[in-house]
């Protein structure tokens, strides 16, 4: 303990920290242990206590491991009830659907068609529906996944099979009845197998687009038909043809415009090229147009002169040239010209000699000769107004 007069205590408290501690201990003996926790004796006791606690903890862990090795008794009472309530909370019964739309067949070898494999089909989905969902919900989900209008789905062509069974037979969905059969089949399986693969053709193209006010301004779902274009190998005939047509499209257009169908009247149904040097005719079918356009694309020729090819050899000419049809112009009959009435020729006036001769005849008493010679001086007698007056009287008896 710290002893001394109060003046010494005050001196210690005022001069150094030790004095302050001593003064506090004198006034508050119960607080002395706070300043003695770091003594060597207390530190030794603390180390011993920690060692004892570590040993006790290890012993407890060994006992716990022994208890775990022993079979635990079945839960009773409240614990058993809680487990039963947990078992009742099962996950929702849903079916997961996957959509597969096969792509068109590809021409790989001459005369052979290869079917599109499953991995080359257009895949849509997945989406999930409750097993209690109606058939209409399935159609709506398909329309959303594609996307397309619901009425454009070809329901009668949809077939299905379990996804996890690769060799399973595809069954027709058959609209409402087939959907019920599928649901019944899923209910007989474990929930882990509730996965269905739907095979269906692409949706039909809409006949007409809806107006913005019919769709409330929202864009209408439209199926992307370009996704159905097959993935073509570089060596396939179809791929080469598509690339060739794309490369020579401009040249083909020039040839078709310069040599239209029926450009010669002898051949009204085909395109024909006429060699000006030989006068031979060649039919410009798709093969010859393709060869010619390819040569033009390579810069070897133009649209006026075909390339040197066996397809333009003299043996390939049109050997039988029909005669050009003679175009007879239609004869247009003019309307009949109305007949113009003949104008009587004017009577020539008598000459001077005729007048002198007539005068001599009149002097000699031959007046009748003047009328015979000059009819204009002998007018016709006027017709009687009453023909009855000129009838001869009957002979007297």
Short mmCIF file of C-alpha atoms in Angstrom, two decimals:
data_model
loop_
_atom_site.label_atom_id
_atom_site.label_comp_id
_atom_site.label_asym_id
_atom_site.label_seq_id
_atom_site.Cartn_x
_atom_site.Cartn_y
_atom_site.Cartn_z
CA UNK A 1 0.00 0.00 0.00
CA UNK A 2 1.03 3.55 -0.45
CA UNK A 3 1.54 5.39 2.84
CA UNK A 4 2.48 8.93 3.77
CA UNK A 5 1.07 12.21 4.76
CA UNK A 6 -1.52 13.96 2.80
CA UNK A 7 0.98 16.61 1.87
CA UNK A 8 3.25 13.94 0.40
CA UNK A 9 0.31 12.46 -1.47
CA UNK A 10 -0.48 15.84 -2.87
CA UNK A 11 3.15 16.32 -3.80
CA UNK A 12 3.28 12.97 -5.61
CA UNK A 13 0.07 13.67 -7.37
CA UNK A 14 1.27 17.03 -8.51
CA UNK A 15 4.81 15.92 -9.56
CA UNK A 16 4.45 12.58 -11.37
CA UNK A 17 2.12 9.86 -12.54
CA UNK A 18 3.15 7.53 -9.74
CA UNK A 19 1.99 10.04 -7.22
CA UNK A 20 -1.32 10.34 -8.96
CA UNK A 21 -1.79 6.58 -8.89
CA UNK A 22 -0.91 6.51 -5.24
CA UNK A 23 -3.41 9.20 -4.42
CA UNK A 24 -6.16 7.38 -6.29
CA UNK A 25 -5.40 4.13 -4.47
CA UNK A 26 -5.59 5.89 -1.10
CA UNK A 27 -8.93 7.40 -1.90
CA UNK A 28 -10.34 4.37 -3.79
CA UNK A 29 -8.78 1.08 -2.63
CA UNK A 30 -11.29 -0.96 -4.66
CA UNK A 31 -9.80 0.38 -7.92
CA UNK A 32 -6.29 -0.85 -7.14
CA UNK A 33 -6.74 -4.12 -9.11
CA UNK A 34 -7.02 -2.12 -12.35
CA UNK A 35 -3.42 -1.06 -11.98
CA UNK A 36 -2.09 -4.51 -11.00
CA UNK A 37 -3.30 -6.63 -13.98
CA UNK A 38 0.09 -6.51 -15.62
CA UNK A 39 2.11 -7.86 -12.74
CA UNK A 40 4.16 -11.03 -13.41
CA UNK A 41 2.14 -13.08 -11.00
CA UNK A 42 -1.13 -12.22 -12.65
CA UNK A 43 0.34 -12.95 -16.08
CA UNK A 44 1.46 -16.42 -14.95
CA UNK A 45 -2.00 -17.15 -13.60
CA UNK A 46 -3.56 -16.07 -16.90
CA UNK A 47 -1.29 -18.38 -18.92
CA UNK A 48 -2.16 -21.30 -16.66
CA UNK A 49 -5.87 -20.57 -17.01
CA UNK A 50 -5.66 -20.49 -20.79
CA UNK A 51 -3.84 -23.81 -20.87
CA UNK A 52 -6.49 -25.38 -18.70
CA UNK A 53 -9.27 -24.04 -20.92
CA UNK A 54 -7.58 -25.44 -24.05
CA UNK A 55 -7.35 -28.91 -22.55
CA UNK A 56 -10.97 -28.78 -21.44
CA UNK A 57 -12.06 -27.74 -24.96
CA UNK A 58 -10.17 -30.62 -26.59
CA UNK A 59 -11.81 -33.08 -24.23
CA UNK A 60 -15.25 -31.71 -25.07
CA UNK A 61 -14.57 -32.08 -28.82
CA UNK A 62 -13.61 -35.73 -28.38
CA UNK A 63 -16.82 -36.39 -26.50
CA UNK A 64 -18.84 -34.73 -29.25
CA UNK A 65 -17.20 -36.92 -31.92
CA UNK A 66 -18.09 -40.01 -29.94
CA UNK A 67 -21.68 -38.84 -29.73
CA UNK A 68 -21.82 -38.37 -33.51
CA UNK A 69 -20.68 -41.94 -34.08
CA UNK A 70 -23.62 -43.27 -32.10
CA UNK A 71 -27.02 -43.55 -33.92
CA UNK A 72 -29.25 -40.65 -33.11
CA UNK A 73 -32.72 -41.37 -31.86
CA UNK A 74 -35.70 -40.57 -34.09
CA UNK A 75 -37.12 -37.11 -33.63
CA UNK A 76 -40.12 -36.99 -31.41
CA UNK A 77 -42.80 -34.51 -30.77
CA UNK A 78 -42.28 -31.02 -32.14
CA UNK A 79 -39.17 -31.89 -34.20
CA UNK A 80 -41.06 -34.61 -36.06
CA UNK A 81 -43.91 -32.21 -36.79
CA UNK A 82 -41.53 -29.58 -38.22
CA UNK A 83 -40.01 -32.16 -40.57
CA UNK A 84 -43.45 -33.14 -41.86
CA UNK A 85 -44.27 -29.51 -42.60
CA UNK A 86 -41.01 -29.17 -44.56
CA UNK A 87 -41.85 -32.21 -46.69
CA UNK A 88 -45.19 -30.67 -47.67
CA UNK A 89 -43.44 -27.68 -49.32
CA UNK A 90 -42.69 -29.40 -52.66
CA UNK A 91 -41.52 -27.47 -55.76
CA UNK A 92 -44.24 -26.49 -58.27
CA UNK A 93 -45.13 -29.14 -60.86
CA UNK A 94 -43.98 -27.59 -64.14
CA UNK A 95 -43.07 -28.92 -67.60
CA UNK A 96 -40.16 -27.41 -69.51
CA UNK A 97 -40.64 -27.12 -73.28
CA UNK A 98 -38.05 -26.82 -76.06
CA UNK A 99 -38.98 -25.89 -79.66
CA UNK A 100 -37.17 -27.26 -82.72
CA UNK A 101 -37.94 -25.97 -86.23
CA UNK A 102 -36.14 -28.00 -88.95
CA UNK A 103 -34.32 -26.07 -91.66
CA UNK A 104 -34.77 -26.87 -95.38
CA UNK A 105 -32.83 -29.71 -96.95
CA UNK A 106 -29.52 -28.88 -98.62
CA UNK A 107 -28.32 -30.12 -102.00
CA UNK A 108 -24.84 -31.48 -101.21
CA UNK A 109 -24.24 -33.82 -104.11
CA UNK A 110 -25.71 -33.93 -107.57
CA UNK A 111 -29.15 -35.45 -107.34
CA UNK A 112 -29.07 -36.06 -103.57
CA UNK A 113 -30.72 -34.11 -100.79
CA UNK A 114 -29.50 -34.18 -97.21
CA UNK A 115 -31.99 -33.68 -94.44
CA UNK A 116 -31.30 -31.05 -91.84
CA UNK A 117 -29.87 -32.57 -88.68
CA UNK A 118 -31.30 -31.83 -85.26
CA UNK A 119 -28.30 -29.72 -84.32
CA UNK A 120 -28.82 -27.70 -87.50
CA UNK A 121 -32.45 -26.96 -86.67
CA UNK A 122 -33.63 -23.65 -85.35
CA UNK A 123 -33.94 -23.90 -81.57
CA UNK A 124 -36.33 -21.75 -79.54
CA UNK A 125 -37.09 -21.67 -75.84
CA UNK A 126 -37.00 -23.12 -73.29
CA UNK A 127 -40.04 -22.04 -71.33
CA UNK A 128 -41.94 -23.63 -68.46
CA UNK A 129 -45.64 -24.08 -67.78
CA UNK A 130 -47.53 -25.57 -64.89
CA UNK A 131 -48.73 -29.07 -65.57
CA UNK A 132 -52.24 -27.79 -64.88
CA UNK A 133 -51.97 -25.06 -67.54
CA UNK A 134 -54.58 -25.25 -70.34
CA UNK A 135 -53.75 -25.86 -73.99
CA UNK A 136 -54.31 -22.19 -74.82
CA UNK A 137 -51.47 -21.26 -72.47
CA UNK A 138 -49.13 -23.54 -74.42
CA UNK A 139 -50.03 -21.82 -77.70
CA UNK A 140 -49.50 -18.39 -76.18
CA UNK A 141 -46.10 -19.43 -74.83
CA UNK A 142 -45.08 -20.81 -78.25
CA UNK A 143 -46.15 -17.58 -79.96
CA UNK A 144 -44.05 -15.59 -77.48
CA UNK A 145 -40.99 -17.81 -77.91
CA UNK A 146 -40.93 -17.76 -81.74
CA UNK A 147 -42.24 -14.88 -81.87
CA UNK A 148 -45.32 -14.70 -84.07
CA UNK A 149 -49.06 -14.32 -83.96
CA UNK A 150 -50.85 -17.13 -82.24
CA UNK A 151 -53.15 -17.71 -85.22
CA UNK A 152 -50.14 -18.28 -87.51
CA UNK A 153 -49.03 -21.40 -85.61
CA UNK A 154 -49.71 -24.60 -87.56
CA UNK A 155 -51.14 -26.58 -84.63
CA UNK A 156 -51.94 -29.73 -86.60
CA UNK A 157 -48.26 -30.18 -87.58
CA UNK A 158 -46.79 -30.05 -84.06
CA UNK A 159 -45.30 -33.31 -82.75
CA UNK A 160 -43.61 -33.98 -79.42
CA UNK A 161 -41.42 -36.43 -77.58
CA UNK A 162 -39.66 -36.58 -74.19
CA UNK A 163 -36.41 -34.67 -74.42
CA UNK A 164 -34.31 -37.14 -72.42
CA UNK A 165 -35.36 -40.15 -74.51
CA UNK A 166 -33.45 -39.74 -77.77
CA UNK A 167 -34.96 -42.81 -79.44
CA UNK A 168 -38.52 -42.07 -78.35
CA UNK A 169 -41.19 -41.94 -81.01
CA UNK A 170 -42.54 -38.56 -82.00
CA UNK A 171 -46.23 -38.27 -81.25
CA UNK A 172 -48.70 -35.77 -82.73
CA UNK A 173 -49.82 -33.09 -80.35
CA UNK A 174 -53.18 -33.06 -82.08
CA UNK A 175 -54.39 -29.84 -80.52
CA UNK A 176 -56.45 -30.20 -77.32
CA UNK A 177 -56.75 -34.00 -77.25
CA UNK A 178 -53.09 -34.63 -77.94
CA UNK A 179 -52.13 -32.11 -75.26
CA UNK A 180 -54.12 -34.03 -72.66
CA UNK A 181 -52.38 -37.26 -73.65
CA UNK A 182 -49.00 -35.59 -73.27
CA UNK A 183 -49.87 -34.27 -69.81
CA UNK A 184 -51.06 -37.72 -68.74
CA UNK A 185 -47.81 -39.24 -69.99
CA UNK A 186 -45.76 -36.71 -68.02
CA UNK A 187 -47.69 -37.41 -64.83
CA UNK A 188 -46.59 -41.06 -65.01
CA UNK A 189 -42.92 -40.05 -65.05
CA UNK A 190 -40.64 -38.58 -62.42
CA UNK A 191 -40.63 -34.80 -62.24
CA UNK A 192 -36.99 -34.75 -63.31
CA UNK A 193 -38.13 -36.13 -66.69
CA UNK A 194 -40.76 -33.47 -67.30
CA UNK A 195 -39.01 -32.00 -70.33
CA UNK A 196 -40.72 -31.98 -73.73
CA UNK A 197 -39.24 -31.32 -77.17
CA UNK A 198 -41.72 -29.81 -79.65
CA UNK A 199 -41.11 -30.21 -83.39
CA UNK A 200 -43.06 -27.82 -85.58
CA UNK A 201 -42.89 -26.08 -88.98
CA UNK A 202 -42.21 -22.36 -89.14
CA UNK A 203 -45.24 -20.15 -88.57
CA UNK A 204 -47.21 -18.96 -91.55
CA UNK A 205 -46.51 -15.50 -92.85
CA UNK A 206 -49.26 -13.01 -91.97
CA UNK A 207 -51.51 -12.12 -94.87
CA UNK A 208 -51.64 -8.47 -93.88
CA UNK A 209 -49.97 -6.23 -91.33
CA UNK A 210 -52.01 -4.76 -88.55
CA UNK A 211 -52.32 -1.01 -88.30
CA UNK A 212 -50.58 0.79 -85.41
CA UNK A 213 -53.88 1.58 -83.72
CA UNK A 214 -54.78 -2.11 -83.73
CA UNK A 215 -51.63 -2.94 -81.77
CA UNK A 216 -51.74 0.13 -79.47
CA UNK A 217 -48.55 1.43 -81.04
CA UNK A 218 -46.41 -1.53 -79.95
CA UNK A 219 -44.43 -3.37 -82.66
CA UNK A 220 -46.08 -6.59 -83.72
CA UNK A 221 -44.11 -9.81 -83.10
CA UNK A 222 -42.49 -10.95 -86.33
CA UNK A 223 -40.75 -14.26 -86.94
CA UNK A 224 -37.29 -13.94 -88.48
CA UNK A 225 -37.41 -16.28 -91.48
CA UNK A 226 -33.75 -15.61 -92.28
CA UNK A 227 -32.87 -17.82 -89.32
CA UNK A 228 -34.14 -20.80 -91.31
CA UNK A 229 -31.49 -20.44 -94.00
CA UNK A 230 -29.39 -23.61 -93.83
CA UNK A 231 -25.78 -23.50 -92.78
CA UNK A 232 -24.14 -24.49 -96.04
CA UNK A 233 -20.78 -26.17 -96.40
CA UNK A 234 -18.43 -24.28 -98.69
CA UNK A 235 -18.21 -27.20 -101.16
CA UNK A 236 -21.95 -27.77 -101.59
CA UNK A 237 -23.46 -27.22 -105.02
CA UNK A 238 -26.19 -25.08 -103.56
CA UNK A 239 -23.69 -22.80 -101.79
CA UNK A 240 -21.61 -22.42 -104.94
CA UNK A 241 -24.67 -21.60 -107.00
CA UNK A 242 -25.85 -19.01 -104.50
CA UNK A 243 -22.42 -17.37 -104.47
CA UNK A 244 -22.23 -17.46 -108.29
CA UNK A 245 -25.66 -15.86 -108.73
CA UNK A 246 -24.78 -13.15 -106.23
CA UNK A 247 -21.48 -12.37 -107.95
CA UNK A 248 -22.91 -12.19 -111.50
CA UNK A 249 -26.26 -10.61 -110.72
CA UNK A 250 -25.49 -7.30 -112.44
CA UNK A 251 -24.16 -8.98 -115.61
CA UNK A 252 -27.16 -11.30 -115.84
CA UNK A 253 -29.47 -8.31 -115.63
CA UNK A 254 -27.68 -6.63 -118.55
CA UNK A 255 -27.99 -9.73 -120.74
CA UNK A 256 -31.66 -10.23 -119.92
CA UNK A 257 -32.43 -6.61 -120.77
CA UNK A 258 -30.49 -6.73 -124.05
CA UNK A 259 -31.95 -10.09 -125.13
CA UNK A 260 -35.55 -10.20 -123.88
CA UNK A 261 -37.88 -13.11 -124.45
CA UNK A 262 -39.25 -12.98 -128.00
CA UNK A 263 -36.60 -10.62 -129.34
CA UNK A 264 -36.84 -12.48 -132.68
CA UNK A 265 -40.32 -13.13 -134.16
CA UNK A 266 -39.22 -16.64 -135.24
CA UNK A 267 -38.77 -17.55 -131.54
CA UNK A 268 -41.52 -15.82 -129.57
CA UNK A 269 -41.02 -17.82 -126.34
CA UNK A 270 -37.23 -17.78 -125.76
CA UNK A 271 -34.25 -15.44 -125.60
CA UNK A 272 -32.06 -15.67 -128.70
CA UNK A 273 -28.63 -14.37 -129.66
CA UNK A 274 -27.82 -14.04 -133.38
CA UNK A 275 -24.20 -14.17 -134.52
CA UNK A 276 -23.83 -11.40 -137.09
CA UNK A 277 -20.86 -13.11 -138.73
CA UNK A 278 -22.41 -16.53 -139.33
CA UNK A 279 -26.08 -15.66 -139.00
CA UNK A 280 -26.58 -18.55 -136.55
CA UNK A 281 -29.09 -18.36 -133.72
CA UNK A 282 -28.36 -19.53 -130.15
CA UNK A 283 -30.91 -19.94 -127.38
CA UNK A 284 -29.89 -18.00 -124.28
CA UNK A 285 -31.00 -20.45 -121.62
CA UNK A 286 -29.90 -20.22 -117.97
CA UNK A 287 -26.67 -22.13 -118.66
CA UNK A 288 -25.51 -19.90 -121.52
CA UNK A 289 -26.50 -16.74 -119.66
CA UNK A 290 -24.56 -17.98 -116.63
CA UNK A 291 -21.42 -18.67 -118.69
CA UNK A 292 -21.70 -15.36 -120.51
CA UNK A 293 -22.29 -13.35 -117.30
CA UNK A 294 -19.36 -15.08 -115.59
CA UNK A 295 -17.05 -14.12 -118.46
CA UNK A 296 -18.35 -10.55 -118.26
CA UNK A 297 -17.71 -10.42 -114.49
CA UNK A 298 -14.11 -11.47 -115.13
CA UNK A 299 -13.69 -8.78 -117.77
CA UNK A 300 -13.13 -11.20 -120.67
CA UNK A 301 -16.03 -10.01 -122.83
CA UNK A 302 -19.08 -7.76 -122.89
CA UNK A 303 -22.81 -8.14 -123.47
CA UNK A 304 -22.45 -7.94 -127.28
CA UNK A 305 -20.02 -10.80 -127.91
CA UNK A 306 -20.38 -14.19 -126.17
CA UNK A 307 -17.29 -15.87 -124.71
CA UNK A 308 -15.43 -18.62 -126.62
CA UNK A 309 -17.19 -21.63 -125.15
CA UNK A 310 -18.44 -24.97 -126.39
CA UNK A 311 -21.94 -23.79 -125.53
CA UNK A 312 -21.64 -21.19 -128.29
CA UNK A 313 -20.10 -23.61 -130.79
CA UNK A 314 -21.74 -23.97 -134.18
CA UNK A 315 -22.96 -27.42 -133.16
CA UNK A 316 -25.03 -25.82 -130.39
CA UNK A 317 -26.86 -23.44 -132.71
CA UNK A 318 -30.56 -23.65 -133.39
CA UNK A 319 -30.53 -25.86 -136.47
CA UNK A 320 -34.16 -25.46 -137.46
CA UNK A 321 -35.11 -21.85 -137.87
CA UNK A 322 -38.79 -21.38 -138.62
CA UNK A 323 -39.81 -18.79 -141.13
CA UNK A 324 -40.65 -15.46 -139.72
CA UNK A 325 -44.39 -14.99 -139.59
CA UNK A 326 -45.67 -12.65 -142.28
CA UNK A 327 -47.47 -9.83 -140.69
CA UNK A 328 -50.37 -8.87 -142.96
CA UNK A 329 -51.57 -5.38 -142.28
CA UNK A 330 -55.26 -5.17 -141.68
CA UNK A 331 -57.20 -3.69 -144.58
CA UNK A 332 -59.23 -0.79 -143.40
CA UNK A 333 -62.21 -0.20 -145.70
CA UNK A 334 -62.95 3.43 -146.30
CA UNK A 335 -66.55 4.51 -145.98
CA UNK A 336 -68.40 4.62 -149.33
CA UNK A 337 -68.25 7.94 -151.11
CA UNK A 338 -71.74 9.31 -151.78
CA UNK A 339 -72.62 9.51 -155.49
CA UNK A 340 -72.60 13.03 -156.86
CA UNK A 341 -75.58 13.64 -159.18
CA UNK A 342 -74.50 14.22 -162.80
CA UNK A 343 -74.83 17.79 -163.92
CA UNK A 344 -76.38 17.97 -167.41
CA UNK A 345 -74.04 19.41 -169.96
CA UNK A 346 -75.07 22.87 -171.08
CA UNK A 347 -76.62 23.12 -174.56
CA UNK A 348 -74.28 24.78 -176.99
CA UNK A 349 -75.74 27.90 -178.63
CA UNK A 350 -76.46 27.60 -182.39
CA UNK A 351 -73.70 28.74 -184.66
CA UNK A 352 -74.09 31.63 -187.15
CA UNK A 353 -74.26 29.31 -190.16
CA UNK A 354 -77.11 27.39 -188.52
CA UNK A 355 -79.03 30.59 -188.02
CA UNK A 356 -78.55 31.63 -191.70
CA UNK A 357 -79.67 28.25 -192.92
CA UNK A 358 -82.74 28.33 -190.70
CA UNK A 359 -83.61 31.77 -192.00
CA UNK A 360 -83.49 30.56 -195.62
CA UNK A 361 -85.76 27.65 -194.81
CA UNK A 362 -88.32 29.90 -193.19
CA UNK A 363 -88.40 32.11 -196.27
CA UNK A 364 -88.93 29.13 -198.53
CA UNK A 365 -91.82 27.87 -196.34
CA UNK A 366 -89.97 25.04 -194.83
CA UNK A 367 -90.49 26.12 -191.24
CA UNK A 368 -90.68 22.60 -190.04
CA UNK A 369 -87.08 22.10 -191.02
CA UNK A 370 -85.90 24.68 -188.50
CA UNK A 371 -87.42 22.72 -185.63
CA UNK A 372 -85.80 19.56 -186.89
CA UNK A 373 -82.45 21.24 -187.26
CA UNK A 374 -82.62 23.30 -184.06
CA UNK A 375 -84.61 21.51 -181.34
CA UNK A 376 -84.40 24.50 -179.05
CA UNK A 377 -86.62 26.33 -181.48
CA UNK A 378 -89.17 23.51 -181.38
CA UNK A 379 -90.34 23.27 -177.74
CA UNK A 380 -92.35 20.27 -176.65
CA UNK A 381 -96.10 20.86 -176.52
CA UNK A 382 -97.50 21.43 -173.06
CA UNK A 383 -99.53 18.62 -171.57
CA UNK A 384 -103.27 19.29 -171.59
CA UNK A 385 -104.76 20.14 -168.25
CA UNK A 386 -107.82 17.96 -168.93
CA UNK A 387 -106.98 14.81 -170.81
CA UNK A 388 -110.69 14.07 -171.40
CA UNK A 389 -111.00 17.07 -173.70
CA UNK A 390 -108.61 15.57 -176.21
CA UNK A 391 -110.39 12.25 -176.58
CA UNK A 392 -111.72 11.72 -180.04
CA UNK A 393 -115.45 11.85 -180.39
CA UNK A 394 -117.13 8.58 -180.98
CA UNK A 395 -118.15 7.96 -184.59
CA UNK A 396 -121.64 8.98 -185.48
CA UNK A 397 -124.05 6.26 -186.27
#
